[in-house]
Amino acid sequence: AQSVTQLDSHVSVSEGTPVLLRCNYSSSYSPSLFWYVQHPNKGLQLLLKYTSAATLVKGINGFEAEFKKSETSFHLTKPSAHMSDAAEYFCVVSASGAGSYQLTFGKGTKLSVIP
Amino acid sequence: KAGVTQTPRYLIKTRGQQVTLSCSPISGHRSVSWYQQTPGQGLQFLFEYFSETQRNKGNFPGRFSGRQFSNSRSEMNVSTLELGDSALYLCASSLSLAGEGEQYFGPGTRLTVT
């Protein structure tokens, strides 16, 4: 069994300040991890993915995430928030085993950016 | 390259009816996955089709079914609609299986059941 917990349902930051969106996971197998972003009335877009290569993953729009196996975490960060970052963010874990795979989405974190 | 398209974008149905949603993947993509998104449950995986075969299935009742055609277009059908089926239904396509790499999502179909 696997699960994903996004620790904050809502995060609010001021424009120009750092962003931290937290994600913890559990998985019986070696997982792949993803962060997706969903802007209002739009589909999801991939920000970045971890697939057992480098533990620090750089994505689009200045976002990055670090895979920490010992802490079972995959937190998303950005040094300086921009108004256009206001959206909902989803952490996703995928793990395969016994001939199939499981794909699990977190509940999402809504990011607000204050001008 | 055209993105993932979903039709219709909005739909209103009555309890007990059935509905069919359509998804056209990005050209060359062989995998199509379906998701249900609601405020309470978040994003939940329905099923994935790859080269016309269902490869993975989430924990939804048999009222939810799907299929994929030889051109990779996919349809999702929900029979005997319930109020709780009101949701945004998202379709995503990918080159490989959904769990292996990047998925490209469509804008969704907003289904309202009254």
Tab-separated table of C-alpha atoms in Angstrom:
chain	number	residue	atom	x	y	z
A	1	ALA	CA	0.000	0.000	0.000
A	2	GLN	CA	1.123	3.547	-0.530
A	3	SER	CA	-0.041	6.982	0.487
A	4	VAL	CA	0.755	10.646	0.024
A	5	THR	CA	0.237	13.345	2.627
A	6	GLN	CA	0.448	16.991	1.743
A	7	LEU	CA	0.919	18.564	5.115
A	8	ASP	CA	-0.727	21.901	4.348
A	9	SER	CA	-4.015	22.346	2.556
A	10	HIS	CA	-3.357	26.065	2.118
A	11	VAL	CA	-0.152	28.096	2.093
A	12	SER	CA	-0.015	31.857	1.812
A	13	VAL	CA	3.196	33.764	1.008
A	14	SER	CA	4.104	37.289	0.007
A	15	GLU	CA	5.413	37.931	-3.475
A	16	GLY	CA	9.194	37.635	-3.533
A	17	THR	CA	9.421	35.367	-0.454
A	18	PRO	CA	10.308	31.660	-0.483
A	19	VAL	CA	7.759	28.936	-1.080
A	20	LEU	CA	7.726	25.595	0.751
A	21	LEU	CA	5.054	22.997	0.018
A	22	ARG	CA	5.445	19.836	2.062
A	23	CYS	CA	4.826	16.276	0.949
A	24	ASN	CA	5.394	13.006	2.795
A	25	TYR	CA	4.848	9.624	1.246
A	26	SER	CA	4.851	5.970	2.109
A	27	SER	CA	5.443	3.149	-0.298
A	28	SER	CA	6.370	-0.512	-0.123
A	29	TYR	CA	8.483	-0.166	-3.253
A	30	SER	CA	10.993	2.316	-4.606
A	31	PRO	CA	8.762	5.151	-5.735
A	32	SER	CA	8.777	7.725	-8.458
A	33	LEU	CA	7.557	11.080	-7.229
A	34	PHE	CA	5.986	13.978	-9.087
A	35	TRP	CA	4.726	17.469	-8.448
A	36	TYR	CA	1.925	18.810	-10.620
A	37	VAL	CA	0.370	22.276	-10.650
A	38	GLN	CA	-3.220	23.126	-11.488
A	39	HIS	CA	-4.213	26.678	-12.302
A	40	PRO	CA	-7.912	27.593	-12.016
A	41	ASN	CA	-10.039	25.977	-14.713
A	42	LYS	CA	-7.006	24.326	-16.254
A	43	GLY	CA	-5.658	20.800	-16.411
A	44	LEU	CA	-2.637	19.692	-14.420
A	45	GLN	CA	0.880	20.428	-15.586
A	46	LEU	CA	4.016	18.573	-14.531
A	47	LEU	CA	6.455	20.699	-12.516
A	48	LEU	CA	9.094	18.066	-11.868
A	49	LYS	CA	9.681	14.383	-11.255
A	50	TYR	CA	12.029	12.157	-9.294
A	51	THR	CA	12.818	8.731	-10.703
A	52	SER	CA	15.784	7.480	-8.638
A	53	ALA	CA	18.450	9.621	-10.260
A	54	ALA	CA	19.627	12.828	-8.529
A	55	THR	CA	17.846	13.476	-5.238
A	56	LEU	CA	17.608	17.216	-5.910
A	57	VAL	CA	15.285	17.714	-8.830
A	58	LYS	CA	14.899	20.958	-10.727
A	59	GLY	CA	11.647	21.700	-12.482
A	60	ILE	CA	10.015	24.414	-14.482
A	61	ASN	CA	9.398	27.998	-13.364
A	62	GLY	CA	12.176	27.922	-10.760
A	63	PHE	CA	10.717	25.127	-8.632
A	64	GLU	CA	12.787	22.327	-7.195
A	65	ALA	CA	12.261	19.417	-4.833
A	66	GLU	CA	14.510	17.198	-2.779
A	67	PHE	CA	13.889	13.502	-2.305
A	68	LYS	CA	14.786	12.454	1.248
A	69	LYS	CA	14.405	8.741	1.670
A	70	SER	CA	15.171	8.745	5.393
A	71	GLU	CA	12.397	11.263	5.999
A	72	THR	CA	10.102	9.892	3.259
A	73	SER	CA	9.628	13.444	2.070
A	74	PHE	CA	9.577	15.258	-1.248
A	75	HIS	CA	9.055	18.909	-0.419
A	76	LEU	CA	8.641	21.494	-3.176
A	77	THR	CA	10.464	24.810	-2.907
A	78	LYS	CA	10.980	28.028	-4.820
A	79	PRO	CA	13.284	30.841	-3.698
A	80	SER	CA	11.007	33.709	-4.660
A	81	ALA	CA	7.252	33.537	-5.197
A	82	HIS	CA	5.616	35.207	-8.157
A	83	MET	CA	1.973	36.156	-8.503
A	84	SER	CA	1.620	33.639	-11.315
A	85	ASP	CA	2.539	30.816	-8.894
A	86	ALA	CA	-0.867	31.085	-7.235
A	87	ALA	CA	-2.430	27.704	-7.976
A	88	GLU	CA	-3.046	24.279	-6.474
A	89	TYR	CA	-0.142	21.862	-6.231
A	90	PHE	CA	-0.334	18.090	-6.112
A	91	CYS	CA	2.295	15.639	-4.941
A	92	VAL	CA	2.047	12.235	-6.634
A	93	VAL	CA	3.703	8.922	-5.848
A	94	SER	CA	3.972	6.038	-8.243
A	95	ALA	CA	5.372	2.648	-7.360
A	96	SER	CA	5.342	-0.628	-9.203
A	97	GLY	CA	5.463	-4.080	-7.766
A	98	ALA	CA	3.994	-7.509	-8.335
A	99	GLY	CA	3.460	-6.714	-12.015
A	100	SER	CA	1.396	-3.582	-11.662
A	101	TYR	CA	1.785	-0.066	-10.368
A	102	GLN	CA	-0.120	2.269	-8.095
A	103	LEU	CA	-0.487	5.966	-8.708
A	104	THR	CA	-1.614	8.056	-5.749
A	105	PHE	CA	-2.295	11.798	-5.625
A	106	GLY	CA	-2.075	13.970	-2.540
A	107	LYS	CA	-5.080	16.083	-1.564
A	108	GLY	CA	-3.417	19.214	-2.891
A	109	THR	CA	-2.011	22.431	-1.441
A	110	LYS	CA	-3.517	25.706	-2.506
A	111	LEU	CA	-0.847	28.396	-2.775
A	112	SER	CA	-1.871	32.031	-2.427
A	113	VAL	CA	0.596	34.799	-3.267
A	114	ILE	CA	0.010	38.178	-1.652
A	115	PRO	CA	1.220	41.226	-3.593
B	1	LYS	CA	1.379	19.835	-31.312
B	2	ALA	CA	-2.219	19.856	-30.120
B	3	GLY	CA	-2.825	19.110	-26.440
B	4	VAL	CA	-5.223	16.702	-24.828
B	5	THR	CA	-8.807	17.540	-25.651
B	6	GLN	CA	-11.910	16.515	-23.768
B	7	THR	CA	-15.514	16.749	-24.851
B	8	PRO	CA	-17.878	17.959	-23.743
B	9	ARG	CA	-16.474	20.518	-21.326
B	10	TYR	CA	-19.660	20.805	-19.306
B	11	LEU	CA	-22.500	18.378	-18.820
B	12	ILE	CA	-25.656	18.301	-16.721
B	13	LYS	CA	-27.401	14.976	-16.207
B	14	THR	CA	-30.153	13.580	-14.023
B	15	ARG	CA	-29.792	10.794	-11.475
B	16	GLY	CA	-30.178	7.396	-13.078
B	17	GLN	CA	-29.036	8.484	-16.522
B	18	GLN	CA	-25.797	7.434	-18.115
B	19	VAL	CA	-23.072	9.583	-19.622
B	20	THR	CA	-20.145	9.157	-22.002
B	21	LEU	CA	-17.113	11.406	-21.909
B	22	SER	CA	-14.507	11.565	-24.630
B	23	CYS	CA	-10.775	12.175	-24.574
B	24	SER	CA	-8.395	12.680	-27.490
B	25	PRO	CA	-4.750	12.253	-26.453
B	26	ILE	CA	-1.711	13.984	-27.830
B	27	SER	CA	-0.710	12.483	-31.148
B	28	GLY	CA	1.626	9.531	-30.605
B	29	HIS	CA	0.619	8.940	-26.999
B	30	ARG	CA	-0.632	5.433	-26.355
B	31	SER	CA	-1.665	5.760	-22.742
B	32	VAL	CA	-4.844	7.465	-21.577
B	33	SER	CA	-5.761	7.717	-17.917
B	34	TRP	CA	-8.928	9.005	-16.315
B	35	TYR	CA	-9.298	10.779	-12.988
B	36	GLN	CA	-12.161	12.078	-10.900
B	37	GLN	CA	-11.591	15.322	-9.014
B	38	THR	CA	-13.920	16.460	-6.221
B	39	PRO	CA	-13.418	18.968	-3.394
B	40	GLY	CA	-13.852	16.260	-0.773
B	41	GLN	CA	-11.866	13.367	-2.208
B	42	GLY	CA	-9.366	15.253	-4.320
B	43	LEU	CA	-7.942	13.548	-7.402
B	44	GLN	CA	-8.683	9.869	-7.675
B	45	PHE	CA	-7.421	7.515	-10.340
B	46	LEU	CA	-10.153	5.740	-12.289
B	47	PHE	CA	-8.334	3.639	-14.863
B	48	GLU	CA	-5.663	3.627	-17.527
B	49	TYR	CA	-5.721	2.283	-21.052
B	50	PHE	CA	-2.629	1.536	-23.071
B	51	SER	CA	-2.858	0.329	-26.660
B	52	GLU	CA	-6.556	-0.463	-26.229
B	53	THR	CA	-6.027	-2.577	-23.104
B	54	GLN	CA	-6.950	-1.588	-19.586
B	55	ARG	CA	-3.672	-1.670	-17.690
B	56	ASN	CA	-4.648	-0.385	-14.301
B	57	LYS	CA	-7.813	0.346	-12.380
B	58	GLY	CA	-8.661	2.379	-9.294
B	59	ASN	CA	-11.248	1.633	-6.622
B	60	PHE	CA	-14.414	2.690	-8.355
B	61	PRO	CA	-17.631	0.692	-8.799
B	62	GLY	CA	-18.395	-1.133	-12.017
B	63	ARG	CA	-20.716	1.713	-13.082
B	64	PHE	CA	-17.535	3.420	-14.253
B	65	SER	CA	-16.111	1.896	-17.396
B	66	GLY	CA	-13.941	2.911	-20.254
B	67	ARG	CA	-12.465	1.894	-23.527
B	68	GLN	CA	-9.775	2.940	-25.925
B	69	PHE	CA	-9.884	2.867	-29.678
B	70	SER	CA	-7.147	1.993	-32.152
B	71	ASN	CA	-6.374	5.697	-32.677
B	72	SER	CA	-5.812	5.991	-28.874
B	73	ARG	CA	-8.910	8.092	-28.323
B	74	SER	CA	-10.697	7.022	-25.181
B	75	GLU	CA	-14.188	7.171	-23.792
B	76	MET	CA	-15.389	6.881	-20.238
B	77	ASN	CA	-18.913	5.808	-19.415
B	78	VAL	CA	-20.786	6.188	-16.172
B	79	SER	CA	-24.079	4.359	-15.879
B	80	THR	CA	-26.900	4.906	-13.389
B	81	LEU	CA	-25.597	8.294	-12.331
B	82	GLU	CA	-25.660	9.275	-8.666
B	83	LEU	CA	-25.464	12.741	-7.119
B	84	GLY	CA	-22.009	11.863	-5.817
B	85	ASP	CA	-20.734	11.434	-9.354
B	86	SER	CA	-20.763	15.204	-9.791
B	87	ALA	CA	-17.128	16.046	-10.354
B	88	LEU	CA	-14.478	17.260	-12.725
B	89	TYR	CA	-13.312	14.332	-14.845
B	90	LEU	CA	-9.781	14.689	-16.101
B	91	CYS	CA	-8.105	12.733	-18.822
B	92	ALA	CA	-4.351	12.499	-19.222
B	93	SER	CA	-2.185	11.027	-21.933
B	94	SER	CA	1.407	9.872	-21.913
B	95	LEU	CA	3.927	8.137	-24.124
B	96	SER	CA	4.504	5.333	-21.651
B	97	LEU	CA	2.444	4.034	-18.749
B	98	ALA	CA	1.058	6.740	-16.481
B	99	GLY	CA	3.167	5.738	-13.520
B	100	GLU	CA	6.430	5.885	-15.425
B	101	GLY	CA	6.651	9.413	-16.688
B	102	GLU	CA	5.010	12.697	-17.477
B	103	GLN	CA	1.301	12.848	-18.065
B	104	TYR	CA	-0.339	15.609	-20.067
B	105	PHE	CA	-3.747	16.579	-18.767
B	106	GLY	CA	-6.770	17.875	-20.578
B	107	PRO	CA	-8.934	20.707	-19.212
B	108	GLY	CA	-11.543	18.281	-17.901
B	109	THR	CA	-15.256	17.696	-18.235
B	110	ARG	CA	-17.384	19.209	-15.488
B	111	LEU	CA	-20.256	16.795	-14.797
B	112	THR	CA	-23.163	17.915	-12.679
B	113	VAL	CA	-25.759	15.337	-11.625
B	114	THR	CA	-29.110	16.680	-10.425
